[in-house]
Short mmCIF file of C-alpha atoms in Angstrom, two decimals:
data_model
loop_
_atom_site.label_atom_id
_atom_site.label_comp_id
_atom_site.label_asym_id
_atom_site.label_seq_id
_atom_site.Cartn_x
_atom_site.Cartn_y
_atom_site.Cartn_z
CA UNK A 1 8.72 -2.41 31.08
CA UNK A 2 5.96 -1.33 33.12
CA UNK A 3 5.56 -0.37 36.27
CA UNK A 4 3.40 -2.62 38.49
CA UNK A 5 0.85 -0.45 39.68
CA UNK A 6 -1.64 -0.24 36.72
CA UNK A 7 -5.73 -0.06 36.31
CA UNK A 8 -7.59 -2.92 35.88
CA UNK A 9 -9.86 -2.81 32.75
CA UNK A 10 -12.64 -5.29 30.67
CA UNK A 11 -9.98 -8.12 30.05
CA UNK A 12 -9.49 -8.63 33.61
CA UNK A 13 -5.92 -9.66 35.57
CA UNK A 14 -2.80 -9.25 33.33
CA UNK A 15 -1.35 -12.59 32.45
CA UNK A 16 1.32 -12.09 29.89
CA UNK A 17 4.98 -12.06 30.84
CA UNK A 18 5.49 -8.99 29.19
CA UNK A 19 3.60 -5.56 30.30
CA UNK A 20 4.99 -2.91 28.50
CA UNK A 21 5.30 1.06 29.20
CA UNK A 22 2.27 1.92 28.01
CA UNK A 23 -0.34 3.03 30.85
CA UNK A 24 -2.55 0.19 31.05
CA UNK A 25 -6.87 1.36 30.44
CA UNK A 26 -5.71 5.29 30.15
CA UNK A 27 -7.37 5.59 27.24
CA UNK A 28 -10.42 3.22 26.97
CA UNK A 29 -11.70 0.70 29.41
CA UNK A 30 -11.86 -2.14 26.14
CA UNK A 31 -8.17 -1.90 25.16
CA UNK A 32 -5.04 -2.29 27.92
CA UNK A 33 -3.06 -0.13 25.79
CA UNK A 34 -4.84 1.75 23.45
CA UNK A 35 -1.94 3.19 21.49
CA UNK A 36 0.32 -0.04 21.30
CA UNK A 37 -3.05 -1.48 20.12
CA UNK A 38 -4.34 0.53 17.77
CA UNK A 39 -0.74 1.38 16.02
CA UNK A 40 -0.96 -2.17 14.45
CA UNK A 41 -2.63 -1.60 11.86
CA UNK A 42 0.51 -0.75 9.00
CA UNK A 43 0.85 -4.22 9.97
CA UNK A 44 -2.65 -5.24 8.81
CA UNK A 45 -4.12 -3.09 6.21
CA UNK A 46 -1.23 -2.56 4.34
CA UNK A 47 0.27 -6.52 3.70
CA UNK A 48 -3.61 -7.37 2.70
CA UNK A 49 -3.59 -5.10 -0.56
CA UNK A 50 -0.43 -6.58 -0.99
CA UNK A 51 -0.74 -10.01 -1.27
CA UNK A 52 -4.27 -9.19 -3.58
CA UNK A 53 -1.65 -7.43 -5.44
CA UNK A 54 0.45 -10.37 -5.10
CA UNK A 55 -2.61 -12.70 -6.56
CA UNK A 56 -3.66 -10.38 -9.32
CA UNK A 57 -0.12 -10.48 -11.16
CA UNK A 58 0.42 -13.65 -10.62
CA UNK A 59 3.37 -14.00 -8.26
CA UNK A 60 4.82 -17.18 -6.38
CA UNK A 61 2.77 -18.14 -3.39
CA UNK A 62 5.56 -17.28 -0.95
CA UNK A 63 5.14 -13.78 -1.80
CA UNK A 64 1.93 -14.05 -0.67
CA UNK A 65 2.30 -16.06 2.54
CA UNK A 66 5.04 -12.96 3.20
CA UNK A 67 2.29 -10.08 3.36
CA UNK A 68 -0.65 -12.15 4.76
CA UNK A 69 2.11 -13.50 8.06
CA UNK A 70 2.85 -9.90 8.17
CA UNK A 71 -0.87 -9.27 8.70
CA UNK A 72 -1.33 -12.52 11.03
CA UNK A 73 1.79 -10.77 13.18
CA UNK A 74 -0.19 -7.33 13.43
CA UNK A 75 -3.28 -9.03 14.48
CA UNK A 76 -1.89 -11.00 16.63
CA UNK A 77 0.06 -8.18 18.31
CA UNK A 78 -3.49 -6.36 18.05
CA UNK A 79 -4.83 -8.96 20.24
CA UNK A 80 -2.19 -9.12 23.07
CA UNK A 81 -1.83 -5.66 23.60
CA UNK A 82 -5.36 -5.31 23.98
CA UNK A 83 -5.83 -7.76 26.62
CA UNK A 84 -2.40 -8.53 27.66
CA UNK A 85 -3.40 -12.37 28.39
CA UNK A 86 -0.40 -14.81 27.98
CA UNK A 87 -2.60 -16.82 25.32
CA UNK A 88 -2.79 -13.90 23.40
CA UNK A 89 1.06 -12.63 23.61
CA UNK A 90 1.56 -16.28 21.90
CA UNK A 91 0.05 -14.80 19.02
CA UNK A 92 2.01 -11.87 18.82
CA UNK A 93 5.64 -13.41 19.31
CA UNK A 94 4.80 -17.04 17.74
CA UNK A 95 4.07 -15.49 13.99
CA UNK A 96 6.89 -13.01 14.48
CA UNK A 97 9.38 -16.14 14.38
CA UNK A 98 7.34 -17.51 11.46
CA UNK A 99 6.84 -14.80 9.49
CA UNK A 100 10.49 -14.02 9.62
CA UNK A 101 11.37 -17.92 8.76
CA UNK A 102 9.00 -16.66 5.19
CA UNK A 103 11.29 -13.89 4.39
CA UNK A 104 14.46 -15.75 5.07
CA UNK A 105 12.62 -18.12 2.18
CA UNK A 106 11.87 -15.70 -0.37
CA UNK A 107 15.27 -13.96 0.31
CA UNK A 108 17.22 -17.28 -0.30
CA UNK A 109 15.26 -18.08 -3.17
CA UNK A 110 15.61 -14.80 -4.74
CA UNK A 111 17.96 -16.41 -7.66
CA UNK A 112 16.07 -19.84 -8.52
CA UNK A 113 13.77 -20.82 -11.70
CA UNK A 114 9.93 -19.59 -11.41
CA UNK A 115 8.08 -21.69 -9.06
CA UNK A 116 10.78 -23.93 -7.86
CA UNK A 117 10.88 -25.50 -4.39
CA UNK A 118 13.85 -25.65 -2.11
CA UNK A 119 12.78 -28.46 0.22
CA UNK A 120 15.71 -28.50 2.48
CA UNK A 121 15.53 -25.43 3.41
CA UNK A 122 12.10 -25.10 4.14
CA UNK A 123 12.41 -28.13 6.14
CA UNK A 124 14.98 -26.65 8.19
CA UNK A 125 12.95 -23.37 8.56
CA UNK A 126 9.96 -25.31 9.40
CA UNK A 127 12.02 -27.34 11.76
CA UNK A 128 13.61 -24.52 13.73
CA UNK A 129 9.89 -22.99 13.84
CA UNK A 130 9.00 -25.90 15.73
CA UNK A 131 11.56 -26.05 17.96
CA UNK A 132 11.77 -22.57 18.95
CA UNK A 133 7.72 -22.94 19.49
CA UNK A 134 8.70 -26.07 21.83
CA UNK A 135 11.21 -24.45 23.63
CA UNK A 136 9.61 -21.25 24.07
CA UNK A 137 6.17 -22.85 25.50
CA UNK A 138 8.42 -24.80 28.01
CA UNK A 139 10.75 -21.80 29.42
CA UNK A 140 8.13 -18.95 28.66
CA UNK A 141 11.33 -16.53 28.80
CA UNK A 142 11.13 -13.57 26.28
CA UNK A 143 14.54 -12.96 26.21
CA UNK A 144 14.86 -16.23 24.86
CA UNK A 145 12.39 -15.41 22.18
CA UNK A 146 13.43 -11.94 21.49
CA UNK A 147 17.22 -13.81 20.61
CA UNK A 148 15.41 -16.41 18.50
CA UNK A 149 13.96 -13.69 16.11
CA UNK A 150 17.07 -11.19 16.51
CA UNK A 151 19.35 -14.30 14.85
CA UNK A 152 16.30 -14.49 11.78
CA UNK A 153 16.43 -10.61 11.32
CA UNK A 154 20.25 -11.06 11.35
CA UNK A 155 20.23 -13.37 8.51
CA UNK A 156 17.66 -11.13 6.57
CA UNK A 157 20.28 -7.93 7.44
CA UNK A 158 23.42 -9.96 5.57
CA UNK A 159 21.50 -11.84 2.73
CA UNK A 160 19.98 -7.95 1.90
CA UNK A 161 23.93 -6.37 1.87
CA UNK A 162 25.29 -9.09 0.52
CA UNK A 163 22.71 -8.55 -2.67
CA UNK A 164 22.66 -4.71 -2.86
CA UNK A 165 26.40 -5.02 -2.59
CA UNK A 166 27.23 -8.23 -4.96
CA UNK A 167 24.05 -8.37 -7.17
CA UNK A 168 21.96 -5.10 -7.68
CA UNK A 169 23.39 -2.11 -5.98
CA UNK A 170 21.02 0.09 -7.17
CA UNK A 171 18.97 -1.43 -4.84
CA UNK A 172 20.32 0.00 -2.03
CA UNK A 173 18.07 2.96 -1.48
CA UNK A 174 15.46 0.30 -0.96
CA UNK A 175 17.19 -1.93 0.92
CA UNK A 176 18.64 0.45 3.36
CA UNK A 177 15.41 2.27 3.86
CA UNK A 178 13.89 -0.65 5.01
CA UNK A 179 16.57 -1.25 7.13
CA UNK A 180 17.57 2.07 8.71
CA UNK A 181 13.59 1.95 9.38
CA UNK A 182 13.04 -1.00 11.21
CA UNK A 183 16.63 -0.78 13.00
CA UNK A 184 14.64 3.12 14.09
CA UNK A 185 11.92 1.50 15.93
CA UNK A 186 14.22 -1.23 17.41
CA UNK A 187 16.10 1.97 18.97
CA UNK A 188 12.79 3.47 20.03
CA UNK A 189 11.88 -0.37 21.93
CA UNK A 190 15.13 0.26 23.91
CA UNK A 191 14.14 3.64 24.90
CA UNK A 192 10.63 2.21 25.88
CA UNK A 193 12.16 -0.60 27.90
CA UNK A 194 15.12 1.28 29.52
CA UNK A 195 13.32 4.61 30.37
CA UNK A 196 10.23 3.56 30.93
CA UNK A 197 9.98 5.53 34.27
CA UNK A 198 11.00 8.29 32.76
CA UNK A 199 9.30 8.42 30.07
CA UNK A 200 5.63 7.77 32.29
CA UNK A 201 6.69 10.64 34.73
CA UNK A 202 6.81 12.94 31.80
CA UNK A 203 3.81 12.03 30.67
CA UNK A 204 1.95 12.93 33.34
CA UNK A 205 3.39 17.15 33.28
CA UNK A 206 2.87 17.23 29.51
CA UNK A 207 -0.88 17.91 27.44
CA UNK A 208 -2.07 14.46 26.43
CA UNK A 209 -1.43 15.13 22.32
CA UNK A 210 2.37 15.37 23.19
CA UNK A 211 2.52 12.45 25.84
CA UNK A 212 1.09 10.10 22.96
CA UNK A 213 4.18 11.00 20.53
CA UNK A 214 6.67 9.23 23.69
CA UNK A 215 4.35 6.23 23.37
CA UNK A 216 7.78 4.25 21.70
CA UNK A 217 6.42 0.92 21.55
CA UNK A 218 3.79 2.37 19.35
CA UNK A 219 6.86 3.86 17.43
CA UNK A 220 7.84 0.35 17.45
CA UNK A 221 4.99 -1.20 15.42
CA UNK A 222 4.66 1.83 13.16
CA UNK A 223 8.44 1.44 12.14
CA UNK A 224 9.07 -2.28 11.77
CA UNK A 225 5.57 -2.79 10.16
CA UNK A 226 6.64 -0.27 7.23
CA UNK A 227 10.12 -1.79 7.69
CA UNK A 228 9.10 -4.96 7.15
CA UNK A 229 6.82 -4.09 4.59
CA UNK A 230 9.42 -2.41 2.27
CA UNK A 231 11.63 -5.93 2.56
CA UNK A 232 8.92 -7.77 1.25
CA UNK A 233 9.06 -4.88 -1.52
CA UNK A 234 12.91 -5.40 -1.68
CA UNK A 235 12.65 -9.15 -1.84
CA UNK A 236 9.88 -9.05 -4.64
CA UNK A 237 12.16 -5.86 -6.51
CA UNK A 238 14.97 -8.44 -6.34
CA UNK A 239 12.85 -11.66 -7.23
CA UNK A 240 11.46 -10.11 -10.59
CA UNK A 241 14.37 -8.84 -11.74
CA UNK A 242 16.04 -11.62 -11.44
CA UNK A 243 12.97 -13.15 -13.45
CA UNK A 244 13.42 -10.31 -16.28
CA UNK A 245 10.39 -8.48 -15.00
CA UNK A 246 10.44 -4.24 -14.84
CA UNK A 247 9.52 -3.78 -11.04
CA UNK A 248 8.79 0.01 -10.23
CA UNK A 249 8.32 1.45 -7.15
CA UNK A 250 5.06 3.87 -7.21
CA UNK A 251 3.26 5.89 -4.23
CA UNK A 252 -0.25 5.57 -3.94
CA UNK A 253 -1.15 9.14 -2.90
CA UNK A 254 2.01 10.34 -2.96
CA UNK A 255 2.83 8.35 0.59
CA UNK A 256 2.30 4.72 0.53
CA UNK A 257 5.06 2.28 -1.37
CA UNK A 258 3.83 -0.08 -4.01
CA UNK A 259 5.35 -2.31 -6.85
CA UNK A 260 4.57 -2.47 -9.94
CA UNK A 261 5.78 -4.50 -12.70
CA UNK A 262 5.27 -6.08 -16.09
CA UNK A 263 6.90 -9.13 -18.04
CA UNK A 264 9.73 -8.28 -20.53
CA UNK A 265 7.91 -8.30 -23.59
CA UNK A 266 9.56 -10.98 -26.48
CA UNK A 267 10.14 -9.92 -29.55
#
């Protein structure tokens, strides 16, 4: 975390519980941390032309609830690392737990007839959404948050083995990308939170274009929005072919990961 001594910016006295490493107004006087701001946005842009993707061929509404909570989460972070305001970090960490509580729905669901609903578990996800938000609003402890989410990414970790292990192992390339991404930038948040001095005191000896690349919790967003991103790839891959759909996985550009697909045509 951050030291306390920081600048004061346009968004006033810090009120969050959480001030990360980031030097606070270095960059601009409008953002408290420019980089861990601005390095949202594979969480926004991105999960948008999804879920229009999503629309246009026609898939099951939970697909699309998966991209557009990834984009409420990277707006949300947006917001609280621009002001840091404790009203603000609600709507970074809140939608984390509920956007995670969609994927563990698609990812059970994976194996069901088109369109059907599994009402007990959503009302257990929906119930354990509102009870974490109780809690969590009561204690205002992140560690007790950052636990809460850990056990949901846990149960997206074993559900995606279990299936590129039981089901469709050629899946794993996918699978374990995403993974080995996202479980990248939770490595980098450590490094962020443990050498945080460290990392600020080199900062301050090296040209600006090189301090930015130790910005970690930037690292952070970058890696488990495009981590996230290719599970909701993963869990669509696996939901059409269950559904006797030909998912592909194409690169706009060359760079960026899309999937494409088409129904199995009857003869």
């Amino acid at each position: 975390m951050a030291p306390a001594a920081d600048r004061q910016g346009y968004w006033g006295h810090t009120t969050s519980t959480l001030d990360w490493c980031e030097e606070n107004y270095a960059v601009t006087w409008y953002m408290a941390e420019f980089w861990n701001t601005v390095s949202n946005l594979i969480m926004i842009i991105p999960p948008i032309f999804g879920a229009i993707q999503s629309v246009r061929d026609g898939l099951e509404k939970r697909y699309i609830a998966a991209y557009l909570a990834l984009t409420v989460v990277g707006m949300g972070s947006w917001c609280f690392h621009m002001t840091l305001k404790y009203e603000m970090q609600l709507l970074d960490e809140l939608p984390m737990i509920y956007s995670s509580c969609i994927f563990v729905y698609c990812m059970f669901e994976c194996f069901k007839t088109k369109n059907s609903v599994n009402y007990h578990l959503l009302f257990t996800l929906v119930l354990f959404s509102l009870i974490v938000t109780t809690i969590y609003l009561q204690v205002k402890e992140p560690v007790f948050h950052q636990v809460m989410y850990g056990m949901l990414v846990f149960t997206l970790v074993l559900r995606s083995i279990y299936i590129v292990t039981w089901v469709y192992p050629w899946l794993r390339g996918l699978g374990y990308t995403s993974l080995g991404i996202f479980l990248l930038g939770f490595l980098l948040w450590n490094v962020d939170n443990i050498f945080c001095n460290s990392l600020r005191n080199f900062r301050k000896k090296v040209p600006p274009v090189v301090g930015v690349t130790t910005q970690f919790h930037a690292w952070w967003h970058i890696l488990t929005g495009l981590g996230s991103y290719l599970h909701i790839l993963f869990s669509i891959y696996t939901r059409t072919l269950y559904l006797r759909y030909r998912p592909k996985v194409k690169f706009l550009f060359g760079i960026w990961p899309v999937i494409l697909f088409e129904p199995l045509r009857k003869h």
